[in-house]
Each structure stands twice: as structure tokens, then as C-alpha cells.
Coordinates of C-alpha atoms in Angstrom, one line a residue:
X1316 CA 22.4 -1.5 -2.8
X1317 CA 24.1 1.8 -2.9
X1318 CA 25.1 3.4 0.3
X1319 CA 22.5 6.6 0.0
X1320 CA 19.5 4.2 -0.5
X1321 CA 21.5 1.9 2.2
X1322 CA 21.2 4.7 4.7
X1323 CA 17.8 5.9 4.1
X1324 CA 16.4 1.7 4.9
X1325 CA 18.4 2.1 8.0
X1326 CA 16.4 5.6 8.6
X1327 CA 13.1 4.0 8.2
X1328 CA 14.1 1.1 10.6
X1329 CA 15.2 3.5 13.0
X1330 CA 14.6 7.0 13.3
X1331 CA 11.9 8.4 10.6
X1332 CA 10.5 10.0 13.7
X1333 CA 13.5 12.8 13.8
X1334 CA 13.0 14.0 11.0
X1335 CA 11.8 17.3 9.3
X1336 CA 9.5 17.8 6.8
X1337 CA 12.7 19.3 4.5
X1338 CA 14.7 15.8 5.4
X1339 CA 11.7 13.8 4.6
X1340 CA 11.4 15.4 1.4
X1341 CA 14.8 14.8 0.8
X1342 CA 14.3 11.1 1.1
X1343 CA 11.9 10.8 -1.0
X1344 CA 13.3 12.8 -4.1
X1345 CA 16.4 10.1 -4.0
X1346 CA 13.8 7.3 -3.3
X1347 CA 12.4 8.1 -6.6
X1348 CA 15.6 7.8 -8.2
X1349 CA 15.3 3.9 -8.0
X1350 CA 11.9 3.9 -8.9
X1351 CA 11.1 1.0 -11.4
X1352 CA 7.7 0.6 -13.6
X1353 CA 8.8 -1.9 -15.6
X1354 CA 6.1 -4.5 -16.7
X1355 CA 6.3 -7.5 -14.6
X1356 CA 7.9 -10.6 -15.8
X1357 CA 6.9 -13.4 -13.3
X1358 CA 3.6 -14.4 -12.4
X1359 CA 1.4 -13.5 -9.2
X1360 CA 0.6 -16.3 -7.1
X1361 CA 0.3 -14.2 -3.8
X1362 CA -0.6 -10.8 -3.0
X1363 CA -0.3 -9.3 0.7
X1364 CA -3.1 -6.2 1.2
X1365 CA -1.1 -3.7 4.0
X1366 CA -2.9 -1.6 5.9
X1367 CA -2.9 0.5 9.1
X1368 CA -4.7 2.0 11.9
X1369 CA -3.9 4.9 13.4
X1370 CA -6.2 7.5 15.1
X1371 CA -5.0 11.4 14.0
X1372 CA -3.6 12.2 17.1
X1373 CA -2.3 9.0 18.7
X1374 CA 1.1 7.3 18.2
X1375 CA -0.1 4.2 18.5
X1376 CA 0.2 2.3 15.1
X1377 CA -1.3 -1.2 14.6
X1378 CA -0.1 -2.4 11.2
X1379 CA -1.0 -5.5 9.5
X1380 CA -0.5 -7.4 6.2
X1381 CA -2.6 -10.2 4.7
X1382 CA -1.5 -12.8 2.3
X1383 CA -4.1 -14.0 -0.1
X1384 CA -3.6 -16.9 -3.1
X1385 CA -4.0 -14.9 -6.3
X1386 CA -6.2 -14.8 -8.4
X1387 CA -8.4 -16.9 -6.5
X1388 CA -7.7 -14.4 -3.1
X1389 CA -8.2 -17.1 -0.6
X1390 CA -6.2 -15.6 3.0
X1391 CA -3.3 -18.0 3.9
X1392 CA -1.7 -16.1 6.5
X1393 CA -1.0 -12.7 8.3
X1394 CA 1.1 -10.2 10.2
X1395 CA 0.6 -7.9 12.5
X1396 CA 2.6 -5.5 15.0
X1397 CA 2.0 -2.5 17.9
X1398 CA 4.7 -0.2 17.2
X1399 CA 4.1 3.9 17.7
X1400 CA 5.1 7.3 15.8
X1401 CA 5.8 10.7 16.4
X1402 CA 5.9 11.5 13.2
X1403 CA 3.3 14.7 12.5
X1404 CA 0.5 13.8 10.1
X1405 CA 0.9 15.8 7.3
X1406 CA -0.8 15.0 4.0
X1407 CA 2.4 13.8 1.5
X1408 CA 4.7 12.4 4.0
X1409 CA 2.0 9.4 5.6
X1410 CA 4.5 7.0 4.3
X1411 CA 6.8 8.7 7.4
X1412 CA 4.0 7.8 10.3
X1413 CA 3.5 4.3 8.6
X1414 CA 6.4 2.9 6.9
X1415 CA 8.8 1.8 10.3
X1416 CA 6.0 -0.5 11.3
X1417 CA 4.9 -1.8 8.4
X1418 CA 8.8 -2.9 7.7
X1419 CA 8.1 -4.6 10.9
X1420 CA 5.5 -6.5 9.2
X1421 CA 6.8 -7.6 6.0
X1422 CA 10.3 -8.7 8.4
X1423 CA 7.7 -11.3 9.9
X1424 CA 6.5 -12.9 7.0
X1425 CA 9.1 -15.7 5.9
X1426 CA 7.8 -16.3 2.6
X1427 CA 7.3 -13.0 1.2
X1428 CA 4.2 -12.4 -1.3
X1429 CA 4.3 -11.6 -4.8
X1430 CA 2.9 -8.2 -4.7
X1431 CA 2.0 -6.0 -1.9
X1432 CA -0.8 -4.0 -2.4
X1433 CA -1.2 -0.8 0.0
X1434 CA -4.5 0.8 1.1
X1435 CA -2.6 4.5 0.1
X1436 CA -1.0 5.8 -3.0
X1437 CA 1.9 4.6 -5.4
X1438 CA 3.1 7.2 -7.5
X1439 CA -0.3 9.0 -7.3
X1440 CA 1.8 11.6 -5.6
X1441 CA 3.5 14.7 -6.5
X1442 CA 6.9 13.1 -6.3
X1443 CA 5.6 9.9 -7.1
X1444 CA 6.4 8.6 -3.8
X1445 CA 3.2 7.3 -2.0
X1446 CA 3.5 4.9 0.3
X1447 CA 3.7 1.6 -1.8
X1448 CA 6.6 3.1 -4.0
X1449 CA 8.5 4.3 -0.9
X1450 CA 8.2 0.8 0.7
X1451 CA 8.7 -0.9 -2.5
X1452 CA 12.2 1.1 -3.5
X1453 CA 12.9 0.5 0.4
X1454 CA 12.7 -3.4 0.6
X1455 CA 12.8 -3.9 -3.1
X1456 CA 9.0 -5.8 -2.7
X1457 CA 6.7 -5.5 -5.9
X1458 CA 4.0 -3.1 -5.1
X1459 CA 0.8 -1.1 -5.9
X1460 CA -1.8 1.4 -4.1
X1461 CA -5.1 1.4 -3.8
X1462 CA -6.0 4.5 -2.0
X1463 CA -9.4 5.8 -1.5
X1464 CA -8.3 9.4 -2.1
X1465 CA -5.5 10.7 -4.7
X1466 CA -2.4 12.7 -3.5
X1467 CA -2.3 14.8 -7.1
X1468 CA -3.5 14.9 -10.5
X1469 CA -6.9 15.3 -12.1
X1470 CA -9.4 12.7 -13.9
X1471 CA -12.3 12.7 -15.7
X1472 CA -15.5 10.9 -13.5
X1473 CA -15.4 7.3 -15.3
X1474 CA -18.8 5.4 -16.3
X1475 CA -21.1 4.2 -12.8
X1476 CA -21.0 0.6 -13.7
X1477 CA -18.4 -1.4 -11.6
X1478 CA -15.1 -2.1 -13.8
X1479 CA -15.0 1.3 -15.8
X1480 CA -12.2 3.3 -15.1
X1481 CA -10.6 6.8 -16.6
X1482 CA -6.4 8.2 -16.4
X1483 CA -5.3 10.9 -13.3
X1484 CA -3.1 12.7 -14.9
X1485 CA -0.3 14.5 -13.0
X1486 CA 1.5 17.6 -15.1
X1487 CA 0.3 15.7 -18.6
X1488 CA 1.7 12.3 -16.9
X1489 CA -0.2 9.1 -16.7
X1490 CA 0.1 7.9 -12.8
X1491 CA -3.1 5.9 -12.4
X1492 CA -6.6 5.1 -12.7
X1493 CA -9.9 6.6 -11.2
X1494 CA -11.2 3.3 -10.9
X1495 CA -15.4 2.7 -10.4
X1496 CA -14.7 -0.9 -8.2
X1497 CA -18.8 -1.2 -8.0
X1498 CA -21.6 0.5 -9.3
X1499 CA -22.5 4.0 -8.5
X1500 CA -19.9 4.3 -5.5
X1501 CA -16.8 6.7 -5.3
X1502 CA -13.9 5.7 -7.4
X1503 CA -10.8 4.3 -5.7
X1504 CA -7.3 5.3 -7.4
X1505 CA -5.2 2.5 -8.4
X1506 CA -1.3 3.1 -9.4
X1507 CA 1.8 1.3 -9.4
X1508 CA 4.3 1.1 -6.5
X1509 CA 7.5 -0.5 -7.8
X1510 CA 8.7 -2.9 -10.1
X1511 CA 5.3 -3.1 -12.1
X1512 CA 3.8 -1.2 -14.8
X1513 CA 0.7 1.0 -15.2
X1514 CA -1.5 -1.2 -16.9
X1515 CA -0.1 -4.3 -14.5
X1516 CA -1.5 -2.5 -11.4
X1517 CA -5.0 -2.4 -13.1
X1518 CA -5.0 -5.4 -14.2
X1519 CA -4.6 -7.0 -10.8
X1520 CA -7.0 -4.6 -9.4
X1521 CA -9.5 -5.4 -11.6
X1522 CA -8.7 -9.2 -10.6
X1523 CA -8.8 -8.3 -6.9
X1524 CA -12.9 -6.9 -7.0
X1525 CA -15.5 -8.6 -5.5
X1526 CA -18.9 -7.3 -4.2
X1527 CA -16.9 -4.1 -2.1
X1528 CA -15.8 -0.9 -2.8
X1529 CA -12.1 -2.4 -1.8
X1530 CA -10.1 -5.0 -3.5
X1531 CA -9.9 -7.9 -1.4
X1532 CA -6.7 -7.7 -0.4
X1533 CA -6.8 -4.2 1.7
X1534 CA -10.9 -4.8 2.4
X1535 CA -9.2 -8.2 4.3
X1536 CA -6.4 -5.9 5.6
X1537 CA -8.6 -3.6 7.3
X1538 CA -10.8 -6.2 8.6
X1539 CA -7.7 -7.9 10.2
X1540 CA -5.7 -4.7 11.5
X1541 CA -9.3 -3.7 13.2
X1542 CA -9.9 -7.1 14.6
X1543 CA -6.0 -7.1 16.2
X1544 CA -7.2 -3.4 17.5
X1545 CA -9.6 -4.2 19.7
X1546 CA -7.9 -7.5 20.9
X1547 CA -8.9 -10.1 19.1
X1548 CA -6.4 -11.4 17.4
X1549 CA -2.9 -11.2 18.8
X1550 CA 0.6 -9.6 17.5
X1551 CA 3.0 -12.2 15.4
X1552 CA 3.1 -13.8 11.9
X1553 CA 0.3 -16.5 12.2
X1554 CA -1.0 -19.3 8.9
X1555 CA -4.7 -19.7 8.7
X1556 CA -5.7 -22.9 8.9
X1557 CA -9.1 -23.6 6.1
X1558 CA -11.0 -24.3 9.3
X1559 CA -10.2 -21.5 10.8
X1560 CA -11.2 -18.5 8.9
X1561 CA -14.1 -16.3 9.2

């Protein structure tokens, strides 16, 4: 790893909270120097959905990941931490108020998924450095977004029926998909993270619907995050036994 991109995973571990806004955006202009959308060359057989919850004005952060088999998206297993951020909340930089406890999440899991799919932005952003392709470059993880609003770009309102989808379009770039994930609701905007291409992040997307406005994987990550929130289930990397789930 070099010793730039070496200093910056140390920053997120440590202190993304003293930063500024110029320092952050400093990071993430050399973050996007190791970006990598190459197609991918070995097969999914588990994807993680990541997600957070944190109130606007609180720095309490409850962050959680869910492992699902793929493409069958049965959950195996989970992990969860309390961590906290002073970080201000400005649109752009989440990835600074999230990031530090999410890398406390994926450090729990021992076998680490296939793909990590975010409920936030890839490179849906204006330096193509959402949240999944800043925590991608970071650990070197394979990873999309799914985010229910886009960063930048514009796109054309695809088709109502579930599956249709049309580009967002960033400065006449391709960085995603406006994608309709069931009939006649808002479209959700799907884009790579790191070390996949375009048309592999849809393509799992579209293999990640079910009845919900959410792919699985984040729509389970929610659920999970929310459910360690109000107490009950508890902090730690845990396996889910078949018996077991609800």
C-alpha cells in the first residue's frame, strides 16, 4: 500500500473527527486516485448490506453490516458496533461521520463477504467518492451503493414498472443508474464502489430485489442496525443459526 493511502487508513481509524472540510476534501481527491472499476473476475457468493443510524445532531453512531448467501440472499451472520462522531454533517463528506465505525464493523467479521453493498453513494458523487468507494479504496473490499438519493448528476425518470432503469450522468460521465426497484415508487441510484464495473453493480442490484423498494442486503441492514438501536440485539460479530432468524 503506498504511504499516502497508508496514512489516510490510519486517519479514518483514528482521527476523521479533526478534520476540516478542506483536509477532508483533500482525502478524498487522492482516494480517487486508487479508484478501480474494473469488471469483476471472481464470483459472488456473499454480499454484506452496511448501513448506519445516526440522528442529525447526535454523535452517537450505531453501524451494522449483514452477510447474506448470494444470489439466494439468505442472512448468515452480522456485525454491529456503538462508536460516536463529531464530524459535522455536511452533504458530500457523510463518508467522514460514518466511515470510522463502519471499519469497526467490517474488522469484526472474520470471513469477509464478497461484496459490500452501502445504503449511500459510490461514485454517484462529484469526486466520485461516496461512501462505498471511500471504504472500498480504504480496506481494498469490493463495493457498491445503493443510495436513496444521488450526490450529483442528472437522469431521465425511467419506465414505472419494477426493473427499468435509465443512466445519471455526471459532466457527460456514466456513474450509475436511476434504478425503478418496484413499480411506481421513487428510483433508488445504484453505482459502483471499487473494484467492479458499471454494469456489474446493476447487475447484482437487479439480483438483490425482492418485494421492497431496497435490495435485500441494506433493507436487512437497516432492519438489523434499528433492532441493535433500541436494544435488541447486542454489539459483536454474531452467526445466525436457520432457527433463529426472523
Amino acid at each position: 500500500m503506498p504511504d499516502l493511502l497508508n496514512q489516510i487508513v490510519h486517519t479514518a481509524q483514528s482521527n476523521y473527527d479533526q478534520l476540516t472540510i478542506p483536509e477532508a476534501t483533500a482525502i478524498q481527491t487522492e482516494l480517487s486516485r486508487y479508484l478501480n472499476l474494473d469488471p469483476m473476475q471472481t464470483p459472488v457468493r456473499t454480499i454484506a448490506g452496511a448501513d448506519i443510524s445516526l440522528s442529525l445532531y447526535s454523535e452517537t453512531v450505531y453501524a451494522g453490516m449483514v452477510i447474506l448467501t448470494y444470489p439466494d440472499l439468505q442472512p448468515i451472520s452480522y456485525s454491529l458496533v456503538k462508536s460516536s462522531t463529531t464530524f459535522p454533517y455536511v452533504p458530500g463528506y457523510l463518508a467522514f461521520r460514518e466511515i470510522p465505525a463502519l471499519l469497526e464493523v467490517y474488522e469484526q467479521i472474520p470471513v469477509k463477504p464478497d461484496v459490500v453493498m452501502f445504503d449511500g453513494n459510490g461514485i454517484i458523487h462529484k469526486k466520485r467518492m461516496g461512501i462505498a468507494s471511500h471504504f472500498g479504496v480504504l480496506t481494498g473490499a469490493t463495493t457498491m451503493g445503493c443510495a436513496k438519493k444521488k450526490l450529483t448528476g442528472i437522469y431521465q425518470d425511467p419506465a414505472e414498472e419494477r426493473g427499468r432503469y435509465s443512466w445519471v450522468i455526471d459532466k457527460a460521465e456514466k456513474i450509475g443508474y436511476a434504478l425503478r426497484s418496484k413499480d411506481k415508487v421513487k428510483p433508488i441510484f445504484i453505482s459502483p464502489g471499487h473494484k467492479m464495473s458499471l454494469e456489474d453493480s446493476l447487475a447484482i442490484a437487479l439480483k438483490c430485489l425482492h418485494k421492497h423498494r431496497l435490495p435485500e442486503p441494506t433493507r436487512k441492514a437497516h432492519e438489523f442496525v434499528n433492532l441493535f438501536r433500541t436494544g435488541e440485539l447486542t454489539a459483536g460479530y454474531h452467526e445466525i443459526q436457520k432457527s433463529t432468524l426472523f
